[in-house]
Short mmCIF file of C-alpha atoms in Angstrom, two decimals:
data_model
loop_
_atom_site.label_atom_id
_atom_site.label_comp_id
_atom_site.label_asym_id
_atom_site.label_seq_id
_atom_site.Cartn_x
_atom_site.Cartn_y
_atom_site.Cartn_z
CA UNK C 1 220.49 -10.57 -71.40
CA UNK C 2 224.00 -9.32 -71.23
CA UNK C 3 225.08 -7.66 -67.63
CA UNK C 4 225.96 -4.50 -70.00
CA UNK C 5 222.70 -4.23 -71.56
CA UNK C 6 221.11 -1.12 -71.67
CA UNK C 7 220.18 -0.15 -67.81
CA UNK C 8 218.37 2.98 -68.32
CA UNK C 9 214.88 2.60 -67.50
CA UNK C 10 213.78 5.79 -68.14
CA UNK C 11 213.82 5.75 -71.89
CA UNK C 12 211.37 4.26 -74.62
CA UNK C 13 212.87 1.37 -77.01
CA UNK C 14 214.99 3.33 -79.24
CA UNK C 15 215.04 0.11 -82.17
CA UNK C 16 211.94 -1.51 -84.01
CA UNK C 17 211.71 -4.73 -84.92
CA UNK C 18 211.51 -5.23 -89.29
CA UNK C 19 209.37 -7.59 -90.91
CA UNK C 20 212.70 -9.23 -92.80
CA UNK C 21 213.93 -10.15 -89.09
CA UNK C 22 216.26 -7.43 -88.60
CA UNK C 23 216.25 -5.29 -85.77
CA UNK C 24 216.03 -1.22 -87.14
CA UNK C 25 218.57 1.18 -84.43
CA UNK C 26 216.29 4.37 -84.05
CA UNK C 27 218.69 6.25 -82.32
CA UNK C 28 220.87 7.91 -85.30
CA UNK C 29 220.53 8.40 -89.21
CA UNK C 30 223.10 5.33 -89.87
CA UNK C 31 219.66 3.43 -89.56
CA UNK C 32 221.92 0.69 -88.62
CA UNK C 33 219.68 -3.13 -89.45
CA UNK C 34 221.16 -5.60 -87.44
CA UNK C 35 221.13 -9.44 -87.05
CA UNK C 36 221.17 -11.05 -83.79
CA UNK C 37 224.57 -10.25 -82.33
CA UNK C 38 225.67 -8.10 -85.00
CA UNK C 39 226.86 -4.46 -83.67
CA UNK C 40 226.19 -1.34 -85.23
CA UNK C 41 228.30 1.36 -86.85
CA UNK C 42 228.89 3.09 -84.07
CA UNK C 43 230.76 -0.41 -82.98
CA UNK C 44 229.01 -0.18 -78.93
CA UNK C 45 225.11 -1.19 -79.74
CA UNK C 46 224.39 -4.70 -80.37
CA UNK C 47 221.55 -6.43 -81.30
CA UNK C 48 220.93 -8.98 -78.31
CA UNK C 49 217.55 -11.23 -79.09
CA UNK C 50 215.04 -9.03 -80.17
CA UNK C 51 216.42 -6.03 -78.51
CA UNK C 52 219.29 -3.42 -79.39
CA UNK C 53 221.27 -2.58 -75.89
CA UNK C 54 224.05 -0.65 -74.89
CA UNK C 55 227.74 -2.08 -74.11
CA UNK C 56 229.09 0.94 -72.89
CA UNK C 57 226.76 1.79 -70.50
CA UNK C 58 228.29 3.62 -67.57
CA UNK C 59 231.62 2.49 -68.68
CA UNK C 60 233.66 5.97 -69.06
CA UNK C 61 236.88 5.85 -70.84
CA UNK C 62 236.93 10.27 -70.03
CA UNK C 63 236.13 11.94 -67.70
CA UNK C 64 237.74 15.95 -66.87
CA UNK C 65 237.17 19.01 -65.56
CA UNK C 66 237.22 21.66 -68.41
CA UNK C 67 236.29 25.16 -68.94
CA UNK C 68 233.02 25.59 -70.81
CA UNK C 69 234.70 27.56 -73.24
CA UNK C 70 236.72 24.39 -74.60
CA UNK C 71 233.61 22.89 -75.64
CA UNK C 72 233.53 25.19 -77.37
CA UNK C 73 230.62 27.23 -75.96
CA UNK C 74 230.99 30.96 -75.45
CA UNK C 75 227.57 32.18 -74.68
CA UNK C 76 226.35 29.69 -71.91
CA UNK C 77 227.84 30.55 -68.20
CA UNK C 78 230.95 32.19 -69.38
CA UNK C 79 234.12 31.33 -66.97
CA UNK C 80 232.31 27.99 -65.25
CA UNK C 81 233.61 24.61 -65.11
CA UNK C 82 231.89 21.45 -66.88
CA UNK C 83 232.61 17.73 -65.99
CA UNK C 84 232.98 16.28 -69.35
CA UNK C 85 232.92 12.86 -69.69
CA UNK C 86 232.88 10.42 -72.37
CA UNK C 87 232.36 6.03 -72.96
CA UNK C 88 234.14 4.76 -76.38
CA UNK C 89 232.30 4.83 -79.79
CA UNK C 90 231.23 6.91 -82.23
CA UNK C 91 228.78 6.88 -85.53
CA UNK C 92 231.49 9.00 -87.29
CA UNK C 93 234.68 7.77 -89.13
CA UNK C 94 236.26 11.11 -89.63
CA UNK C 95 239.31 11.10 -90.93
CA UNK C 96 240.84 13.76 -88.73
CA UNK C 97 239.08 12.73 -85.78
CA UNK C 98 241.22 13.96 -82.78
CA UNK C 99 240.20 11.45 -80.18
CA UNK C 100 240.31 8.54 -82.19
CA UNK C 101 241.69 6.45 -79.68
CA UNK C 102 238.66 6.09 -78.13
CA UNK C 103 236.18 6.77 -80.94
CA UNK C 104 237.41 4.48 -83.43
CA UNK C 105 236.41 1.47 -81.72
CA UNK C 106 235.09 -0.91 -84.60
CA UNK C 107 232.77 -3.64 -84.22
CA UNK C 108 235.16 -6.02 -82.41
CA UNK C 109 235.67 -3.29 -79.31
CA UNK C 110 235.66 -5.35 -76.43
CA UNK C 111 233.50 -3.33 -73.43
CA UNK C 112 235.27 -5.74 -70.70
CA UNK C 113 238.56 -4.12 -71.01
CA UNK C 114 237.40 -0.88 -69.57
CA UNK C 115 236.48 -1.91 -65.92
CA UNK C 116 235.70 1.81 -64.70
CA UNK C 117 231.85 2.09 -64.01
CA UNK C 118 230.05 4.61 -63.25
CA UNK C 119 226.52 5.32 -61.89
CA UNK C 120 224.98 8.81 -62.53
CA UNK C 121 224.42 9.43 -58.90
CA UNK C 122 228.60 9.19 -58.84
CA UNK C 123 229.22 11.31 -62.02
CA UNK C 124 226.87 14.06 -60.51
CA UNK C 125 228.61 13.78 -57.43
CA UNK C 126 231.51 14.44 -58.94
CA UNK C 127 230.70 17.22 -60.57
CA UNK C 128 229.71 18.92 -57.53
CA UNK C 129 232.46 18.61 -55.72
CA UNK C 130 234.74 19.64 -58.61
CA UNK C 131 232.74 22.99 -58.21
CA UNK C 132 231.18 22.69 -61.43
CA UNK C 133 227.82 23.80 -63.17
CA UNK C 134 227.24 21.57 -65.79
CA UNK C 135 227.95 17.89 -67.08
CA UNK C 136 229.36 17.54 -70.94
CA UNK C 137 228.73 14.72 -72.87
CA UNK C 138 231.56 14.89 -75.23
CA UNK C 139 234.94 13.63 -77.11
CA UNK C 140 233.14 11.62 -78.61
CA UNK C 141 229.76 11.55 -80.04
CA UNK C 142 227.46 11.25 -76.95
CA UNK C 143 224.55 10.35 -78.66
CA UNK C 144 225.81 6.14 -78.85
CA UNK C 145 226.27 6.50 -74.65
CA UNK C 146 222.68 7.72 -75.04
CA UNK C 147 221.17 6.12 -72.40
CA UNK C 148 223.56 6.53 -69.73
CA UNK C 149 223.87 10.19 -70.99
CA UNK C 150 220.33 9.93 -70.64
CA UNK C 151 220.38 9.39 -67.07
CA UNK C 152 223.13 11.56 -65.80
CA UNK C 153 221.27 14.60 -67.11
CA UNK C 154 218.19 12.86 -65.35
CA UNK C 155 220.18 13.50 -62.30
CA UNK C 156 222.45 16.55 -63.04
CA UNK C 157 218.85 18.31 -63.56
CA UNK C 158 217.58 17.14 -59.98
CA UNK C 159 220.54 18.48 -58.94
CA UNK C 160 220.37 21.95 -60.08
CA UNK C 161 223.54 21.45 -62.94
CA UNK C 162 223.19 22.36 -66.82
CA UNK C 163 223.45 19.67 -69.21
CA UNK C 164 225.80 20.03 -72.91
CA UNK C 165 226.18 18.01 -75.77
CA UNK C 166 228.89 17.90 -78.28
CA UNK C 167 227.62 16.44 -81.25
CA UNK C 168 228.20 15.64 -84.97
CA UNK C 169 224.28 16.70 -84.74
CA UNK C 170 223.21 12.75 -86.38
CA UNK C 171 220.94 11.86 -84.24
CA UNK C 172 217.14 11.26 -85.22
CA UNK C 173 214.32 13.32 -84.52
CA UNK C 174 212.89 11.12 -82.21
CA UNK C 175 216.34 11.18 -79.84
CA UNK C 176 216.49 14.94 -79.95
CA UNK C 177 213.05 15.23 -78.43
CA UNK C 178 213.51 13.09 -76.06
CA UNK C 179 216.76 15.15 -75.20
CA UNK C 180 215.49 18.69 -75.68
CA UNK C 181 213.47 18.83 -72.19
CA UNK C 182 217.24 17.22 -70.50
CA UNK C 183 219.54 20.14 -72.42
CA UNK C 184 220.70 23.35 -71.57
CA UNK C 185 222.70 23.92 -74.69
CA UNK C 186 224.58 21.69 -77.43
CA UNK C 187 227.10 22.42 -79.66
CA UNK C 188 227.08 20.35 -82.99
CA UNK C 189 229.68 20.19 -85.55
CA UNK C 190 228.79 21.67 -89.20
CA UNK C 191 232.10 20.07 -90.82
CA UNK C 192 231.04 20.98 -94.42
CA UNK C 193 228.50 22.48 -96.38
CA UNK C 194 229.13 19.43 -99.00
CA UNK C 195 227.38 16.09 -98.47
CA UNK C 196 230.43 14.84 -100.72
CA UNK C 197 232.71 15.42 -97.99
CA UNK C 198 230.22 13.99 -95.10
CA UNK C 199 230.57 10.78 -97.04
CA UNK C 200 234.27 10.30 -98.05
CA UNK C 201 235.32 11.83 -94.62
CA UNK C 202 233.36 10.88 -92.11
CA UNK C 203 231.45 8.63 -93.16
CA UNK C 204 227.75 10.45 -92.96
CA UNK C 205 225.61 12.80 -94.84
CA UNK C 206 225.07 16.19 -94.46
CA UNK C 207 221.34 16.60 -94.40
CA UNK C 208 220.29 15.07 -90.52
CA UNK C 209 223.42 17.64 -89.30
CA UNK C 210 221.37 20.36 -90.81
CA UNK C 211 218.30 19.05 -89.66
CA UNK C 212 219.37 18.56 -86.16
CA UNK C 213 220.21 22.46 -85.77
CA UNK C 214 217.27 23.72 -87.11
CA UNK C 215 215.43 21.01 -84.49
CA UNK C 216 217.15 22.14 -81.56
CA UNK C 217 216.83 25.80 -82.24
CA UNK C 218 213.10 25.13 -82.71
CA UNK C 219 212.91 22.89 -79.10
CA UNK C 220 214.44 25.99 -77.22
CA UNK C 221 218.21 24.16 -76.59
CA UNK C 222 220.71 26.78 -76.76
CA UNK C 223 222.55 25.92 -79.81
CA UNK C 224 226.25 26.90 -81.03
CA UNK C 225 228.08 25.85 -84.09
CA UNK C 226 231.89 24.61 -85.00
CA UNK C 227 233.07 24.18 -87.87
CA UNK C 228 236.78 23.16 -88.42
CA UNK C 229 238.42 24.64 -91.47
CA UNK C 230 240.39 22.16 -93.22
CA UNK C 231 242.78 23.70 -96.07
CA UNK C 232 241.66 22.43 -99.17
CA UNK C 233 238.61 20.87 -98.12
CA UNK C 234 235.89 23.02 -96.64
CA UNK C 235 237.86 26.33 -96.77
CA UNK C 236 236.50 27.46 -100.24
CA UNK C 237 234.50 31.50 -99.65
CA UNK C 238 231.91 29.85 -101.54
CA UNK C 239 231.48 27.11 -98.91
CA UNK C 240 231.93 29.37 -95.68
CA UNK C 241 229.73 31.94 -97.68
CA UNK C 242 227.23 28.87 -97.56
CA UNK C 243 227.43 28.03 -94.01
CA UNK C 244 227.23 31.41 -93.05
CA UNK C 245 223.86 31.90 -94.94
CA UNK C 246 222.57 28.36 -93.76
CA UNK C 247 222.77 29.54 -89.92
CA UNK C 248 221.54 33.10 -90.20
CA UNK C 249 218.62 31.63 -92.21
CA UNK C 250 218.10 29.48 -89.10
CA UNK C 251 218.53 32.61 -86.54
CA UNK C 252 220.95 35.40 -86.51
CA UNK C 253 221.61 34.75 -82.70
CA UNK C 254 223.35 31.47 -83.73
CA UNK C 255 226.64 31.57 -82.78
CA UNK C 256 229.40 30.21 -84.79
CA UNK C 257 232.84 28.90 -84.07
CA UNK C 258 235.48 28.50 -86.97
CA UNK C 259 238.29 27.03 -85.63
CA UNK C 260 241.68 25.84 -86.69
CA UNK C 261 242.57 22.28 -87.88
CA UNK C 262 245.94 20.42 -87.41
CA UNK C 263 247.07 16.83 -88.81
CA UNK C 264 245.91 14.59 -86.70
CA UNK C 265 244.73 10.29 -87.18
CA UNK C 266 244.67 9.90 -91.12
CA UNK C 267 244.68 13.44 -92.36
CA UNK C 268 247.62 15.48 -93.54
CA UNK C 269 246.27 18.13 -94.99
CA UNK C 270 248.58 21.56 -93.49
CA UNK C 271 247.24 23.06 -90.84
CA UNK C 272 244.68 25.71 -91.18
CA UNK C 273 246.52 29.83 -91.29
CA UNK C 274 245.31 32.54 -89.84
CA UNK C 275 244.32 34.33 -92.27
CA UNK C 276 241.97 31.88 -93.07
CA UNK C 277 239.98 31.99 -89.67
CA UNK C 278 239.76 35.56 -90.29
CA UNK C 279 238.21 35.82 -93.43
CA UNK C 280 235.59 33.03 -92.09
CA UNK C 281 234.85 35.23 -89.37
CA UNK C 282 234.10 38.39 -91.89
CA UNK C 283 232.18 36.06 -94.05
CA UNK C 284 229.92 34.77 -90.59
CA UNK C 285 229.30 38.96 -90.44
CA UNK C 286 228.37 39.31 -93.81
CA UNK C 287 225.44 37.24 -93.86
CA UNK C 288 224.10 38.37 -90.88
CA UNK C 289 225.25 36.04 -87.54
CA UNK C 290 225.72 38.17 -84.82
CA UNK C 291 228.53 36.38 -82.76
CA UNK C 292 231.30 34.68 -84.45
CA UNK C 293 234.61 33.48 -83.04
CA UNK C 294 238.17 32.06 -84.40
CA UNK C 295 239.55 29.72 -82.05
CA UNK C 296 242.37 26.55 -81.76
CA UNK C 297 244.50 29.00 -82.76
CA UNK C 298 246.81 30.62 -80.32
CA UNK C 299 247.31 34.26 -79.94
CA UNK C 300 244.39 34.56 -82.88
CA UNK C 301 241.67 37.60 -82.60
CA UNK C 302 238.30 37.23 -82.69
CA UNK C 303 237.37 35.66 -79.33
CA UNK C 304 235.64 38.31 -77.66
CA UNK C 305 232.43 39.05 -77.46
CA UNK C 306 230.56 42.47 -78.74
CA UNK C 307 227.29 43.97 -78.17
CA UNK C 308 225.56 43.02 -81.60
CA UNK C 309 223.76 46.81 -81.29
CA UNK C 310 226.75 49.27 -80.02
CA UNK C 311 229.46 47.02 -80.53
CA UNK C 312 231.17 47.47 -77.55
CA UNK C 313 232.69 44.39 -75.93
CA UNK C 314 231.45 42.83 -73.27
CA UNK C 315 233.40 39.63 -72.75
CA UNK C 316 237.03 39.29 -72.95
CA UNK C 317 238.91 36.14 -73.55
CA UNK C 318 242.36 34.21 -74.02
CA UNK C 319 242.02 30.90 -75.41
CA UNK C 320 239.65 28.92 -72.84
CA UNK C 321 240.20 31.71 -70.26
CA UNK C 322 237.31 34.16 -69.65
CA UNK C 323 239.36 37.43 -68.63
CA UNK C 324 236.41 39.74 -67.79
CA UNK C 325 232.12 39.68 -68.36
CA UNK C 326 231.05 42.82 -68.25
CA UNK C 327 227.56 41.50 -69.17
CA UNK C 328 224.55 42.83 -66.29
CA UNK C 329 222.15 40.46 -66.55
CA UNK C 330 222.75 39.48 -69.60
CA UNK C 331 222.58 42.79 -71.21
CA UNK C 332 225.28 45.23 -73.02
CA UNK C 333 226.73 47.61 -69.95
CA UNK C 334 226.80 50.88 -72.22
CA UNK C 335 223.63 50.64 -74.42
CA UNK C 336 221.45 48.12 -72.50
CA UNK C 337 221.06 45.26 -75.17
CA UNK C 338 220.05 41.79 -74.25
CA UNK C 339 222.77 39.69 -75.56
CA UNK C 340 221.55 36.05 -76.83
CA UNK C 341 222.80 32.65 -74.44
CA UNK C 342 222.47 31.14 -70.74
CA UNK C 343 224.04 33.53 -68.18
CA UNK C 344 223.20 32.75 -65.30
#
């Protein structure tokens, strides 16, 4: 077995073997069936024998110390650091992908040319000592490093730090459980309401993504929502109107980021105006959320936070900078609501 097999030993096999031969990945929706040696979509799982293993396991290509409101997530330990940190891959193709230097791999990435390791015992450490209170798995989709993920939040746990995923949210059932008892909070991408546009731009389908958020809400993980507004893609009032519905119907307390796109790998599309993010917000109002944000955008309103029964404001920020929580305990200073997230 390759010396970059998968070295967690503290999850199940995440692949079943197939009566035609092939080797069935468990660990996302792709469903990837793979001949000996062959790689998955994701371009960093191989089929090795009779087993599916990791190559990127421990390997980071990222690793920073970020606000936890760049994640973006606004209701879990406003103001605190998270060591975010990230191997190469992802089960995406998105177009507009933003880090897709290191996410765009394909299936001829070549592990040995990243010779940083990692154990989790180190990445923990280093969290610490950057003075931080949680580990992200992020930039890009953290569910292919799953097993090394896996075992940093292991560790980050037994430490006494918070664990947060960034994910497109495509990731089975059986993953997520596994996860759920590991997470503090994740934050998964809703790019589109369409599964037409899951297909031609990222390479996906829509249905697991909406799956995944109604799972996680239902296992207890604090859960947040992004979605990117691209003009003349997924910026229709019909679509956000859809979204909107789709995550009040789940729970009201959901909070929802629409942020701002720019051109970035193979889309040109202009980037996303103002106006735009604003109207999203209204529309996240309408039907029902309680907190919704703009964001990417600077100098654009709509990042504070308000008390969902008096509507006074209770957290104050600037881009990823908290500038004042007037939260007590959790709860509204002038009427005494509990506000919804992870505050302490």
């Amino acid at each position: 077995m390759s010396e970059l097999a998968n070295e967690s030993t503290q999850l199940p096999d995440l692949f079943s073997r197939q009566d035609d031969g092939r080797v069935l990945c468990l660990l996302c929706a792709h469903g990837c069936r793979l001949e000996d040696g062959q790689r998955g979509i994701c371009g960093v799982r191989e089929r090795q024998g009779d087993r599916i293993v990791s190559l990127v396991y421990g390997r980071l290509v990222a690793e920073h110390v970020d606000p936890i409101e760049k994640k973006p997530l606004f209701h879990l330990l406003p103001g605190s650091l998270s060591y975010s940190i990230a191997t190469a891959g992802c089960n995406f193709s998105c177009r507009h992908c933003q880090n897709a230097t290191i996410s765009q791999v394909g299936r001829h990435f070549d592990p040995l040319a990243n010779p940083i390791r990692r154990e989790p015992q180190e990445v923990v450490a280093a969290a610490i000592r950057a003075g931080c209170r949680s580990i992200s798995y992020t930039y890009v989709e953290p569910t292919v490093f799953l097993e090394f993920a896996y075992d940093c939040c292991l560790a980050a746990t037994d430490a006494g730090l918070k664990n947060v995923f960034v994910s497109n949210g495509y990731m089975t059932a059986k993953v997520a459980e596994l996860l759920a008892p590991q997470l503090t909070a994740i934050n998964i991408d809703l790019k589109s309401f369409r599964d037409d546009f899951y297909r031609k731009v990222c390479g996906a389908r829509l249905d697991p993504v909406l799956a995944s958020i109604r799972r996680f809400v239902e296992l207890g993980v604090w859960v947040e929502v992004t979605t990117l507004i691209i003009p003349g893609y997924n910026d229709s009032v019909e679509e956000l109107t859809e979204i909107a519905a789709f995550l009040a119907g789940v729970d009201r307390d959901l909070v929802w980021h629409v942020t701002g796109y720019y051109p970035a790998h193979l889309m040109t599309a202009p980037a996303t105006p103002a106006a735009t993010l604003a109207r999203a917000r209204e529309i996240g109002f309408e039907q029902g959320l309680r907190h919704v944000y703009t964001g990417n955008l600077p100098g654009i309103k709509g990042e504070n936070s308000f008390c969902p029964g008096c509507h006074a404001e209770v957290i104050l920020r600037r881009g990823f900078q908290l500038l004042a929580n007037h939260l007590r305990d959790g709860r509204c200073p002038e009427c005494g609501e509990e506000i919804a997230g992870v505050w302490s």
